[in-house]
Coordinates of C-alpha atoms in Angstrom, one line a residue:
Chain A
X86 CA -10.4 12.4 -78.4
X87 CA -10.3 15.8 -80.2
X88 CA -12.6 14.5 -83.0
X89 CA -15.0 13.2 -80.4
X90 CA -14.9 16.5 -78.5
X91 CA -15.7 18.4 -81.7
X92 CA -18.6 16.0 -82.4
X93 CA -20.0 16.5 -78.9
X94 CA -19.7 20.2 -79.2
X95 CA -21.5 20.2 -82.5
X96 CA -24.1 18.0 -81.1
X97 CA -24.6 20.3 -78.2
X98 CA -24.6 23.5 -80.2
X99 CA -28.4 23.7 -80.4
X100 CA -28.8 23.1 -76.7
X101 CA -26.2 25.8 -76.0
X102 CA -28.0 28.3 -78.3
X103 CA -31.4 27.5 -76.8
X104 CA -30.1 27.9 -73.2
X105 CA -28.3 31.1 -74.1
X106 CA -31.5 32.6 -75.5
X107 CA -33.6 31.5 -72.5
X108 CA -31.2 32.8 -69.9
X109 CA -30.7 36.1 -71.7
X110 CA -34.4 36.6 -72.2
X111 CA -35.0 35.7 -68.5
X112 CA -32.5 38.3 -67.5
X113 CA -33.8 41.0 -69.8
X114 CA -37.4 40.4 -68.9
X115 CA -36.6 40.7 -65.2
X116 CA -34.5 43.7 -65.8
X117 CA -37.0 45.5 -68.0
X118 CA -40.1 44.6 -66.0
X119 CA -38.8 45.8 -62.6
X120 CA -38.2 49.4 -61.5
X121 CA -34.7 49.7 -60.1
X122 CA -35.8 52.7 -58.1
X123 CA -38.4 50.7 -56.2
X124 CA -35.9 47.9 -55.5
X125 CA -33.5 50.5 -54.0
X126 CA -30.2 49.1 -52.9
X127 CA -31.4 45.6 -53.5
X128 CA -31.6 46.3 -57.3
X129 CA -27.9 45.6 -57.7
X130 CA -28.0 42.3 -56.0
X131 CA -31.2 41.2 -57.7
X132 CA -30.0 42.1 -61.2
X133 CA -26.6 40.5 -60.6
X134 CA -28.2 37.4 -59.0
X135 CA -30.3 36.5 -62.0
X136 CA -27.6 35.2 -64.3
X137 CA -25.6 33.8 -61.4
X138 CA -28.5 31.7 -60.1
X139 CA -29.6 30.7 -63.6
X140 CA -26.0 29.6 -64.1
X141 CA -26.1 27.7 -60.8
X142 CA -29.3 25.8 -61.9
X143 CA -27.5 24.9 -65.2
X144 CA -24.3 23.8 -63.3
X145 CA -26.4 21.6 -61.1
X146 CA -28.6 20.1 -63.8
X147 CA -26.4 19.8 -66.9
X148 CA -24.4 16.8 -65.5
X149 CA -27.7 14.9 -65.6
X150 CA -27.9 15.3 -69.3
X151 CA -24.2 14.9 -70.0
X152 CA -23.4 11.9 -67.8
X153 CA -26.6 9.9 -67.9
X154 CA -25.0 7.6 -70.5
X155 CA -23.5 5.8 -67.5
X156 CA -26.9 5.1 -66.1
X157 CA -28.4 3.0 -68.9
X158 CA -27.2 -0.3 -70.2
X159 CA -28.1 0.6 -73.7
X160 CA -26.1 3.8 -73.8
X161 CA -23.2 2.2 -71.9
X162 CA -23.1 -0.6 -74.5
X163 CA -22.4 2.1 -77.1
X164 CA -20.0 4.4 -75.2
X165 CA -18.0 1.6 -73.5
X166 CA -17.5 -0.2 -76.8
X167 CA -16.2 2.9 -78.6
X168 CA -12.4 3.1 -79.1
X169 CA -11.8 5.6 -76.4
X170 CA -11.0 4.9 -72.7
X171 CA -13.7 5.5 -70.2
X172 CA -11.7 8.4 -68.7
X173 CA -11.5 10.1 -72.1
X174 CA -15.2 9.7 -72.8
X175 CA -16.1 11.2 -69.4
X176 CA -13.5 14.0 -69.9
X177 CA -15.2 15.0 -73.2
X178 CA -18.7 14.8 -71.8
X179 CA -17.6 16.8 -68.7
X180 CA -15.9 19.5 -70.7
X181 CA -18.8 19.8 -73.1
X182 CA -21.1 20.1 -70.2
X183 CA -19.0 22.8 -68.7
X184 CA -19.3 24.7 -72.0
X185 CA -23.1 24.2 -71.9
X186 CA -23.1 25.9 -68.5
X187 CA -20.6 28.6 -69.2
X188 CA -21.6 29.8 -72.7
X189 CA -25.2 30.7 -71.9
X190 CA -24.1 32.2 -68.5
X191 CA -21.5 34.4 -70.2
X192 CA -23.9 35.6 -72.9
X193 CA -26.8 36.3 -70.6
X194 CA -24.4 37.9 -68.0
X195 CA -22.9 40.4 -70.5
X196 CA -26.0 41.2 -72.4
X197 CA -27.8 41.7 -69.1
X198 CA -25.0 43.9 -67.8
X199 CA -25.1 46.1 -70.8
X200 CA -28.8 46.4 -70.6
X201 CA -28.5 47.3 -67.0
X202 CA -26.0 50.0 -67.7
X203 CA -28.2 51.5 -70.5
X204 CA -31.5 51.2 -68.6
X205 CA -30.9 52.0 -65.0
X206 CA -30.7 55.4 -63.4
X207 CA -28.7 54.0 -60.5
X208 CA -25.0 54.9 -60.2
X209 CA -22.8 52.0 -61.4
X210 CA -19.2 51.1 -61.1
X211 CA -19.3 49.1 -64.3
X212 CA -15.7 47.9 -64.1
X213 CA -16.6 45.5 -61.2
X214 CA -18.7 43.5 -63.6
X215 CA -15.5 42.0 -65.0
X216 CA -14.0 40.6 -61.8
X217 CA -17.5 39.5 -60.7
X218 CA -18.0 37.5 -63.9
X219 CA -14.6 35.7 -63.7
X220 CA -14.9 35.1 -59.9
X221 CA -18.3 33.5 -60.3
X222 CA -17.0 31.0 -62.8
X223 CA -15.2 29.3 -59.9
X224 CA -18.3 28.6 -57.7
X225 CA -20.2 27.6 -60.8
X226 CA -17.5 25.1 -61.6
X227 CA -17.7 23.8 -58.1
X228 CA -21.4 23.2 -58.3
X229 CA -20.9 21.5 -61.7
X230 CA -18.1 19.3 -60.5
X231 CA -19.8 18.3 -57.2
X232 CA -23.1 17.6 -59.1
X233 CA -21.2 15.5 -61.8
X234 CA -19.4 13.4 -59.2
X235 CA -22.4 12.8 -57.0
X236 CA -24.7 12.0 -60.0
X237 CA -22.3 9.4 -61.4
X238 CA -22.1 7.6 -58.0
X239 CA -25.6 6.2 -58.7
X240 CA -26.7 3.2 -60.7
X241 CA -29.9 5.0 -61.8
X242 CA -30.4 8.6 -63.0
X243 CA -33.1 9.3 -60.4
X244 CA -30.8 8.2 -57.6
X245 CA -28.1 10.4 -59.1
X246 CA -30.3 13.5 -59.0
X247 CA -30.9 12.8 -55.3
X248 CA -27.2 12.3 -54.6
X249 CA -26.4 15.6 -56.3
X250 CA -29.0 17.4 -54.3
X251 CA -27.8 15.8 -51.1
X252 CA -24.1 16.9 -51.6
X253 CA -25.2 20.5 -52.4
X254 CA -26.6 20.8 -48.9
X255 CA -24.5 18.2 -47.0
X256 CA -22.0 20.7 -45.4
X257 CA -24.7 23.1 -44.6
X258 CA -26.6 20.5 -42.5
X259 CA -23.5 19.6 -40.5
X260 CA -22.8 23.2 -39.8
X261 CA -26.4 23.8 -38.8
X262 CA -26.1 20.9 -36.3
X263 CA -22.8 22.1 -35.0
X264 CA -24.2 25.6 -34.6
X265 CA -27.1 24.3 -32.7
X266 CA -24.9 22.2 -30.4
X267 CA -22.6 25.1 -29.7
X268 CA -25.4 27.7 -29.2
X269 CA -28.3 25.6 -28.2
X270 CA -30.9 28.3 -28.3
X271 CA -31.8 30.6 -31.2
X272 CA -29.5 33.7 -31.3
X273 CA -30.6 37.3 -31.8
X274 CA -28.1 39.8 -33.1
X275 CA -27.9 43.5 -32.1
X276 CA -30.2 44.5 -35.0
X277 CA -32.8 42.2 -33.6
X278 CA -32.5 39.5 -36.3
X279 CA -33.0 36.0 -34.9
X280 CA -30.9 33.1 -36.1
X281 CA -31.6 29.5 -35.2
X282 CA -27.9 28.8 -35.0
X283 CA -24.7 30.1 -33.6
X284 CA -23.6 33.0 -35.9
X285 CA -20.1 31.5 -36.4
X286 CA -21.8 28.4 -37.8
X287 CA -24.2 30.1 -40.1
X288 CA -25.5 27.3 -42.5
X289 CA -26.4 29.9 -45.1
X290 CA -22.7 30.1 -46.0
X291 CA -22.0 26.4 -46.3
X292 CA -24.1 25.0 -49.1
X293 CA -22.3 24.4 -52.4
X294 CA -24.3 27.2 -53.9
X295 CA -23.4 29.7 -51.2
X296 CA -20.2 31.2 -52.6
X297 CA -22.1 32.2 -55.7
X298 CA -24.6 34.0 -53.5
X299 CA -22.1 35.9 -51.3
X300 CA -19.7 36.7 -54.2
X301 CA -22.7 38.2 -55.9
X302 CA -23.8 40.2 -52.8
X303 CA -20.2 41.5 -52.3
X304 CA -19.8 42.6 -55.9
X305 CA -23.2 44.2 -55.9
X306 CA -21.8 46.5 -53.2
X307 CA -18.8 47.3 -55.3
X308 CA -20.9 47.8 -58.5
X309 CA -23.4 50.0 -56.6
X310 CA -20.8 52.8 -56.1
X311 CA -22.8 53.8 -53.1
X312 CA -20.7 52.4 -50.3
X313 CA -21.7 49.1 -48.7
X314 CA -24.8 48.0 -47.2
X315 CA -24.1 44.3 -46.8
X316 CA -23.1 42.8 -43.4
X317 CA -19.4 42.4 -43.7
X318 CA -18.7 41.8 -40.1
X319 CA -15.8 39.6 -39.1
X320 CA -18.3 36.8 -38.3
X321 CA -19.7 37.0 -41.9
X322 CA -16.2 37.2 -43.4
X323 CA -15.1 34.2 -41.3
X324 CA -18.2 32.2 -42.5
X325 CA -17.5 33.1 -46.1
X326 CA -13.8 32.1 -46.0
X327 CA -14.5 28.8 -44.3
X328 CA -17.5 28.1 -46.4
X329 CA -15.7 28.9 -49.6
X330 CA -12.6 26.8 -48.6
X331 CA -14.9 23.9 -47.8
X332 CA -16.8 24.0 -51.1
X333 CA -13.6 24.6 -53.0
X334 CA -12.2 21.5 -51.4
X335 CA -15.3 19.6 -52.4
X336 CA -15.0 20.9 -55.9
X337 CA -11.4 19.8 -56.2
X338 CA -12.2 16.4 -54.6
X339 CA -15.2 15.9 -56.9
X340 CA -13.2 16.7 -60.0
X341 CA -10.4 14.3 -59.1
X342 CA -12.8 11.7 -57.8
X343 CA -14.8 11.7 -61.0
X344 CA -11.8 10.7 -63.1
X345 CA -10.3 8.3 -60.5
X346 CA -13.6 6.5 -60.0
X347 CA -14.0 6.2 -63.8
X348 CA -11.0 3.9 -64.0
X349 CA -13.0 1.4 -61.9
X350 CA -16.4 2.1 -63.5
X351 CA -18.2 -1.2 -64.0
X352 CA -20.9 -1.9 -66.6
X353 CA -22.5 -4.4 -64.2
X354 CA -23.4 -1.6 -61.7
X355 CA -25.6 0.2 -64.2
X356 CA -29.3 0.1 -63.4
X357 CA -28.5 -1.7 -60.2
X358 CA -29.1 -0.6 -56.6
X359 CA -26.9 2.5 -55.9
X360 CA -24.5 1.2 -53.3
X361 CA -21.8 3.9 -53.5
X362 CA -20.4 5.3 -50.2
X363 CA -21.2 8.7 -51.7
X364 CA -24.8 7.8 -52.1
X365 CA -27.6 6.5 -49.9
X366 CA -25.1 4.6 -47.7
X367 CA -23.9 8.0 -46.3
X368 CA -26.8 10.2 -47.2
X369 CA -29.5 8.3 -45.4
X370 CA -27.9 8.2 -41.9
X371 CA -26.4 11.6 -42.4
X372 CA -29.7 13.3 -43.3
X373 CA -31.6 11.4 -40.7
X374 CA -29.2 12.4 -37.9
X375 CA -28.8 16.0 -39.0
X376 CA -32.5 16.7 -39.7
X377 CA -33.7 15.0 -36.5
X378 CA -31.1 16.9 -34.5
X379 CA -32.4 20.1 -36.0
X380 CA -35.9 19.4 -34.8
X381 CA -34.8 20.5 -31.3
X382 CA -36.9 23.6 -31.6
X383 CA -40.0 21.7 -32.7
X384 CA -39.8 18.0 -31.8
X385 CA -43.0 17.1 -33.7
X386 CA -41.1 17.7 -37.0
X387 CA -39.0 14.6 -36.2
X388 CA -42.0 12.5 -37.3
X389 CA -41.7 13.9 -40.8
X390 CA -38.0 13.2 -40.8
X391 CA -38.7 9.6 -39.7
X392 CA -41.3 9.1 -42.4
X393 CA -39.0 10.8 -45.0
X394 CA -36.0 8.7 -44.0
X395 CA -38.1 5.5 -44.3
X396 CA -39.4 6.4 -47.7
X397 CA -35.9 7.3 -48.9
X398 CA -34.6 3.9 -47.6
X399 CA -37.4 2.2 -49.6
X400 CA -36.3 4.2 -52.7
X401 CA -32.7 3.0 -52.0
X402 CA -33.6 -0.6 -51.6
X403 CA -36.4 -0.4 -54.2
X404 CA -38.8 -2.2 -51.9
X405 CA -40.8 -1.4 -48.7
X406 CA -39.2 -4.5 -47.1
X407 CA -36.0 -2.7 -46.1
X408 CA -34.2 -5.6 -44.4
X409 CA -32.6 -6.0 -40.9
X410 CA -29.4 -4.1 -41.7
X411 CA -31.1 -1.1 -43.1
X412 CA -33.7 -1.2 -40.3
X413 CA -30.9 -1.1 -37.7
X414 CA -29.2 1.9 -39.5
X415 CA -32.5 3.6 -39.7
X416 CA -33.3 3.2 -36.0
X417 CA -29.7 4.0 -34.9
X418 CA -29.7 7.2 -37.0
X419 CA -33.1 8.4 -35.7
X420 CA -31.9 7.6 -32.1
X421 CA -28.7 9.5 -32.6
X422 CA -30.6 12.5 -34.1
X423 CA -33.1 12.5 -31.2
X424 CA -30.3 12.4 -28.6
X425 CA -28.6 15.4 -30.3
X426 CA -31.9 17.2 -30.5
X427 CA -32.4 16.6 -26.7
X428 CA -28.9 17.8 -26.0
X429 CA -29.5 21.0 -28.0
X430 CA -32.9 21.6 -26.4
X431 CA -32.2 20.7 -22.7
X432 CA -28.5 20.3 -22.0
X433 CA -26.8 23.3 -23.7
Chain B
X194 CA -7.5 -14.2 -83.7
X195 CA -9.7 -14.0 -80.7
X196 CA -8.6 -16.1 -77.7
X197 CA -10.5 -16.5 -74.4
X198 CA -8.7 -18.4 -71.8
X199 CA -10.1 -19.4 -68.5
X200 CA -12.7 -16.6 -68.5
X201 CA -14.5 -16.0 -65.2
X202 CA -17.3 -13.5 -64.7
X203 CA -19.9 -13.1 -62.0
X204 CA -22.7 -10.7 -61.5
X205 CA -23.2 -10.7 -57.7
X206 CA -23.7 -14.3 -56.7
X207 CA -24.4 -15.5 -60.2
X208 CA -21.5 -17.1 -62.0
X209 CA -21.9 -16.3 -65.7
X210 CA -18.6 -17.8 -66.8
X211 CA -16.4 -20.1 -64.8
X212 CA -13.3 -21.1 -66.8
X213 CA -14.6 -20.7 -70.3
X214 CA -12.1 -21.2 -73.2
X215 CA -12.8 -20.1 -76.7
X216 CA -10.7 -19.6 -79.8
X217 CA -12.1 -18.0 -82.9
X218 CA -9.8 -18.0 -86.0
X219 CA -9.2 -15.2 -88.4
X220 CA -11.6 -14.5 -91.2
X221 CA -14.3 -16.8 -89.8
X222 CA -17.9 -16.3 -88.9
X223 CA -18.7 -17.9 -85.6
X224 CA -22.2 -18.5 -84.2
X225 CA -22.6 -18.0 -80.5
X226 CA -25.5 -20.1 -79.3
X227 CA -27.1 -21.0 -76.0
X228 CA -30.4 -20.8 -74.1
X229 CA -31.7 -17.5 -72.8
X230 CA -29.5 -16.3 -70.0
X231 CA -26.6 -18.5 -70.9
X232 CA -24.2 -15.5 -71.2
X233 CA -24.1 -14.9 -74.9
X234 CA -24.6 -11.1 -74.6
X235 CA -22.2 -11.0 -71.7
X236 CA -19.5 -12.8 -73.7
X237 CA -19.9 -10.3 -76.6
X238 CA -19.7 -7.4 -74.2
X239 CA -16.5 -8.9 -72.7
X240 CA -14.9 -9.4 -76.1
X241 CA -16.1 -6.0 -77.2
X242 CA -14.4 -4.4 -74.3
X243 CA -17.6 -3.2 -72.6
X244 CA -17.3 -5.4 -69.5
X245 CA -14.1 -6.3 -67.7
X246 CA -13.7 -10.0 -67.0
X247 CA -13.2 -11.0 -63.3
X248 CA -10.5 -13.5 -64.3
X249 CA -8.8 -15.1 -67.3
X250 CA -7.7 -13.5 -70.4
X251 CA -9.6 -12.1 -73.4
X252 CA -7.3 -11.2 -76.2
X253 CA -7.7 -10.0 -79.8
X254 CA -4.5 -10.5 -81.8
X255 CA -2.6 -11.1 -78.6
X256 CA -3.7 -7.9 -76.8
X257 CA -6.2 -7.6 -74.0
X258 CA -9.3 -5.7 -75.2
X259 CA -10.7 -3.9 -72.1
X260 CA -9.7 -0.1 -72.2
X261 CA -7.4 -0.8 -75.2
X262 CA -8.2 2.0 -77.6
X263 CA -6.0 0.5 -80.4
X264 CA -7.7 -2.9 -80.4
X265 CA -11.1 -1.4 -79.9
X266 CA -10.7 0.8 -83.0
X267 CA -10.5 -2.4 -85.0
X268 CA -13.7 -4.0 -83.6
X269 CA -17.3 -3.1 -83.6
X270 CA -19.9 -4.3 -81.1
X271 CA -23.6 -4.0 -82.2
X272 CA -25.8 -4.6 -79.1
X273 CA -29.2 -6.3 -79.3
X274 CA -31.0 -3.0 -78.7
X275 CA -28.6 -0.4 -80.0
X276 CA -28.6 3.0 -78.4
X277 CA -29.4 6.3 -80.0
X278 CA -30.0 9.7 -78.5
X279 CA -33.6 11.1 -78.5
X280 CA -34.2 13.0 -81.6
X281 CA -31.1 11.6 -83.4
X282 CA -31.5 11.0 -87.1
X283 CA -29.8 8.5 -89.3
X284 CA -27.5 11.3 -90.5
X285 CA -26.5 12.2 -87.0
X286 CA -25.9 8.6 -86.1
X287 CA -23.6 8.3 -89.1
X288 CA -21.7 11.3 -87.9
X289 CA -21.1 9.7 -84.5
X290 CA -19.7 6.5 -86.0
X291 CA -17.6 8.4 -88.5
X292 CA -15.9 10.1 -85.6
X293 CA -14.5 6.8 -84.4
X294 CA -14.3 4.4 -87.4
X295 CA -13.0 4.4 -91.0
X296 CA -16.5 4.8 -92.3
X297 CA -17.3 3.8 -95.9
X298 CA -20.0 6.2 -97.2
X299 CA -20.6 4.2 -100.4
X300 CA -21.3 1.0 -98.4
X301 CA -23.6 2.9 -96.1
X302 CA -25.5 4.6 -98.9
X303 CA -25.9 1.4 -100.8
X304 CA -27.6 -0.3 -97.8
X305 CA -29.7 2.8 -97.0
X306 CA -30.9 2.7 -100.6
X307 CA -31.6 -1.0 -100.5
X308 CA -33.5 -0.7 -97.3
X309 CA -35.2 2.6 -98.4
X310 CA -34.5 4.4 -95.1
X311 CA -35.0 8.1 -94.7
X312 CA -31.9 9.4 -92.9
X313 CA -33.5 12.7 -92.1
X314 CA -36.2 11.2 -89.9
X315 CA -35.6 10.7 -86.2
X316 CA -34.7 7.1 -85.5
X317 CA -37.3 6.9 -82.7
X318 CA -39.9 7.0 -85.5
X319 CA -38.5 4.0 -87.2
X320 CA -40.0 0.6 -86.8
X321 CA -38.0 -2.1 -85.0
X322 CA -36.9 -3.6 -88.2
X323 CA -35.9 -0.3 -89.8
X324 CA -33.8 0.6 -86.7
X325 CA -32.1 -2.8 -87.1
X326 CA -31.5 -2.1 -90.8
X327 CA -29.9 1.3 -90.0
X328 CA -27.6 -0.2 -87.5
X329 CA -26.7 -3.1 -89.8
X330 CA -25.8 -0.5 -92.4
X331 CA -23.6 1.4 -89.9
X332 CA -21.9 -1.8 -88.7
X333 CA -21.1 -2.9 -92.3
X334 CA -20.0 0.6 -93.4
X335 CA -17.5 0.8 -90.5
X336 CA -15.9 -2.3 -92.0
X337 CA -14.3 -3.5 -88.8
X338 CA -11.7 -6.3 -88.6
X339 CA -13.8 -7.8 -85.8
X340 CA -17.5 -7.6 -85.8
X341 CA -19.6 -8.7 -82.8
X342 CA -23.4 -8.9 -83.3
X343 CA -26.0 -9.6 -80.7
X344 CA -29.3 -10.9 -82.1
X345 CA -28.8 -8.8 -85.2
X346 CA -31.2 -10.8 -87.3
X347 CA -34.0 -10.1 -84.9
X348 CA -36.7 -7.9 -86.5
X349 CA -35.2 -8.0 -90.0
X350 CA -37.5 -9.0 -92.9
X351 CA -36.4 -11.9 -95.2
X352 CA -35.0 -9.5 -97.8
X353 CA -33.0 -7.5 -95.3
X354 CA -31.7 -10.8 -93.7
X355 CA -30.5 -11.8 -97.1
X356 CA -28.8 -8.5 -97.7
X357 CA -27.3 -8.6 -94.3
X358 CA -25.9 -12.1 -94.7
X359 CA -24.4 -11.1 -98.1
X360 CA -22.8 -8.1 -96.4
X361 CA -21.4 -10.3 -93.6
X362 CA -19.9 -12.8 -96.1
X363 CA -18.4 -9.9 -98.1
X364 CA -16.8 -8.6 -94.9
X365 CA -15.5 -12.0 -94.1
X366 CA -14.0 -12.3 -97.6
X367 CA -12.1 -9.1 -96.9
X368 CA -10.6 -10.9 -93.8
X369 CA -12.9 -9.8 -91.0
X370 CA -13.8 -12.1 -88.1
X371 CA -17.5 -12.1 -87.1
X372 CA -19.1 -13.4 -84.0
X373 CA -22.9 -13.6 -84.0
X374 CA -25.0 -14.4 -81.0
X375 CA -28.4 -15.4 -82.2
X376 CA -31.4 -17.7 -81.7
X377 CA -32.0 -17.7 -85.5
X378 CA -30.0 -20.9 -85.9
X379 CA -31.1 -21.4 -89.5
X380 CA -29.6 -18.0 -90.3
X381 CA -26.4 -19.0 -88.5
X382 CA -26.2 -22.3 -90.3
X383 CA -26.3 -20.3 -93.6
X384 CA -23.3 -18.2 -92.9
X385 CA -21.3 -19.5 -90.0
X386 CA -18.4 -21.8 -90.4
X387 CA -18.0 -22.4 -86.7
X388 CA -20.0 -22.3 -83.5
X389 CA -19.8 -22.1 -79.7
X390 CA -22.5 -23.4 -77.5
X391 CA -22.5 -21.8 -74.0
X392 CA -24.2 -23.5 -71.1
X393 CA -23.8 -23.6 -67.4
X394 CA -21.1 -20.9 -67.4
X395 CA -18.8 -22.9 -69.7
X396 CA -18.4 -23.7 -73.3
X397 CA -20.3 -27.0 -73.8
X398 CA -19.5 -27.6 -77.5
X399 CA -17.6 -25.7 -80.1
X400 CA -16.1 -26.4 -83.5
X401 CA -16.9 -26.4 -87.2
X402 CA -20.6 -26.6 -87.9
X403 CA -20.2 -29.1 -90.8
X404 CA -18.1 -31.4 -88.6
X405 CA -20.6 -31.2 -85.8
X406 CA -23.5 -32.0 -88.1
X407 CA -21.6 -34.9 -89.6
X408 CA -21.1 -36.3 -86.2
X409 CA -24.7 -36.3 -85.2
X410 CA -27.6 -37.9 -87.1
X411 CA -31.2 -38.7 -86.9
X412 CA -32.7 -42.1 -88.0
X413 CA -36.2 -43.4 -88.5
X414 CA -36.7 -47.1 -88.3
X415 CA -39.3 -49.8 -87.9
X416 CA -38.9 -53.6 -87.2
X417 CA -41.2 -56.5 -87.7
X418 CA -41.0 -57.4 -84.1
X419 CA -42.1 -54.9 -81.5
X420 CA -38.7 -53.7 -80.3
X421 CA -38.2 -51.0 -77.6
X422 CA -35.5 -48.4 -78.4
X423 CA -33.5 -49.5 -75.3
X424 CA -33.3 -53.1 -76.6
X425 CA -31.5 -52.0 -79.8
X426 CA -27.7 -52.6 -80.0
X427 CA -27.0 -48.9 -80.4
X428 CA -26.8 -46.2 -77.7
X429 CA -28.9 -43.3 -78.9
X430 CA -28.8 -39.7 -77.5
X431 CA -32.5 -39.8 -77.7
X432 CA -35.1 -42.1 -79.0
X433 CA -38.9 -42.0 -79.3
X434 CA -41.3 -44.7 -80.3
X435 CA -44.7 -43.9 -81.9
X436 CA -46.5 -47.1 -82.8
X437 CA -43.8 -49.2 -84.5
X438 CA -41.8 -46.3 -85.7
X439 CA -38.7 -45.4 -83.7
X440 CA -37.1 -42.0 -84.3
X441 CA -33.6 -41.8 -82.8
X442 CA -30.7 -39.4 -82.6
X443 CA -27.2 -40.9 -82.5
X444 CA -23.6 -39.5 -82.3
X445 CA -20.5 -41.1 -83.7
X446 CA -19.7 -43.3 -86.7
X447 CA -22.8 -43.3 -88.9
X448 CA -21.8 -46.4 -90.9
X449 CA -21.2 -48.5 -87.9
X450 CA -24.6 -47.6 -86.4
X451 CA -26.4 -48.3 -89.7
X452 CA -24.7 -51.7 -90.0
X453 CA -25.7 -52.7 -86.5
X454 CA -29.3 -51.7 -87.1
X455 CA -29.4 -53.4 -90.5
X456 CA -28.4 -56.7 -88.9
X457 CA -31.8 -56.6 -87.2
X458 CA -33.5 -56.6 -90.6
X459 CA -35.6 -53.4 -90.2
X460 CA -38.7 -52.8 -92.3
X461 CA -37.7 -49.2 -92.6
X462 CA -34.3 -47.6 -91.9
X463 CA -33.6 -44.2 -93.2
X464 CA -31.7 -41.1 -92.2
X465 CA -33.7 -37.9 -91.7
X466 CA -31.8 -34.7 -92.5
X467 CA -30.6 -32.9 -89.4
X468 CA -29.9 -29.2 -89.3
X469 CA -28.1 -26.9 -86.9
X470 CA -31.3 -26.2 -85.0
X471 CA -31.9 -29.9 -84.5
X472 CA -28.4 -30.3 -83.3
X473 CA -28.8 -27.4 -80.8
X474 CA -32.0 -28.9 -79.5
X475 CA -30.4 -32.2 -79.0
X476 CA -27.5 -30.6 -77.1
X477 CA -29.7 -28.6 -74.8
X478 CA -32.0 -31.6 -74.3
X479 CA -28.9 -33.5 -73.1
X480 CA -28.4 -30.9 -70.4
X481 CA -32.0 -31.4 -69.2
X482 CA -33.5 -28.2 -70.5
X483 CA -36.0 -30.0 -72.6
X484 CA -38.0 -32.9 -71.6

């Protein structure tokens, strides 16, 4: 296993180097081409967000490169016949992928931070870069683990990408619907900002990417040395804690699930219809119900949801003839979504 | 020794194997034959530990293969369309296999020189035959105790086929067991000592190629009278009559059959040489695949 890990690492070294250069250049170009003074207090968040969001994109996408050997019969023929258990192969691929995410992130983060310290005229509490860097590794790992697990539930890479995208926003959608049900009408806070949802169920805090975003905003305050400007009301803090707990739970579940499921991985499912419970089977009704329910403020949008859901069902079954069972699920999900939307609009 | 007992495997509703039994002895070269879709590649994947059987036992030297790292380090499965990463060169491919197998550089280099392959070029730029040559070199350089080849002659030129066959025989002489699934029956006949014919989710015929060929023979005959094949005192597997000439395939005791036919005073009675391919055709014809 060690020899294979070294081989994978050597094989990925060029990719790691390229990504490190791209991410660093991206950070430096943004840093050097913007005037911190004009960005004002947003400068800290903006500059801190560049490596964090680039890292998030990597964490989301790298599993597609690392784990697509499970999506093609040709590559599975090779990897499944090697004298290593399926679990060890996926462990090596997973770990190498994590290095592909973390190494460019680390390099771009610190080079960017040093450039920021040298270039900017803004006051900086540089010491907070250290905890921010280490803390953001956790949400990056969560994104990577959830994306890895969701991607590998598919029989085909394109399905896997859709599953990963779905799980990134799945908790956010449920929270948005719950928020709409509890506070049926859009909510306006004391500063005049209008939210479409109940403030205690603010979906912004419940995507798998969210912790990265609000950790970055929080630390931008600390690094700014100017006191805080971010909304850290009890409502926001509550949303952050619950949101982070939820995504952390998802990350832990995804990490464990990836290896548990690998023990039952079957060659015969490769390139077949993606029938996992973590794929279309759950995603289709879930998305249909949630998105239709969220059309309570503009019902005509439900038409787009209906068309989208049908197209996604066709992608799932790989035919436009979706069959009776799928048609029933489709109709039932739309009906449930419309009922929820009506409740949000007229009952609550 | 490879032992397959009561193997069952289905893909959805399709039963690929339903109680197949196969034994392949040590240091032998076994040809795996069957019509398209019979399950040859699936069987190799099962023995190679790629696919888990639904039922039955697949053992190599008494140990089950699936997820068994120790056994799998002694075997090598070369798929019909072997995988390589985009941009991978022959050198990088060698590195991958070196990570897992006791790779013999001298064997690899000698085949690379024979086939005149450029290891620094990306494999994707190789022709189909060159790719096959490269993977053949890798497989032989890994020197596995058990080598499973799926359509590995496909795409090779006659010279490369000859080199490959020599390499396989050399490997067998060192004690390795080789199973080759192929439609190139003439190639199999050259190097295989045994064969397994798969059909209808079972093993239809298996055994030594020589014995099987001794047991089946083709005759050409003509008689003074106009005799129909079904009127002859011998039961043929297949018989055709063109003009007065009857061509027939029979199984069993050749001498006995000849004696019976000679008693009818034929004008012509001679045996036509029959090879492995003819035998295969007769076997699949029996199953109704050929009319």
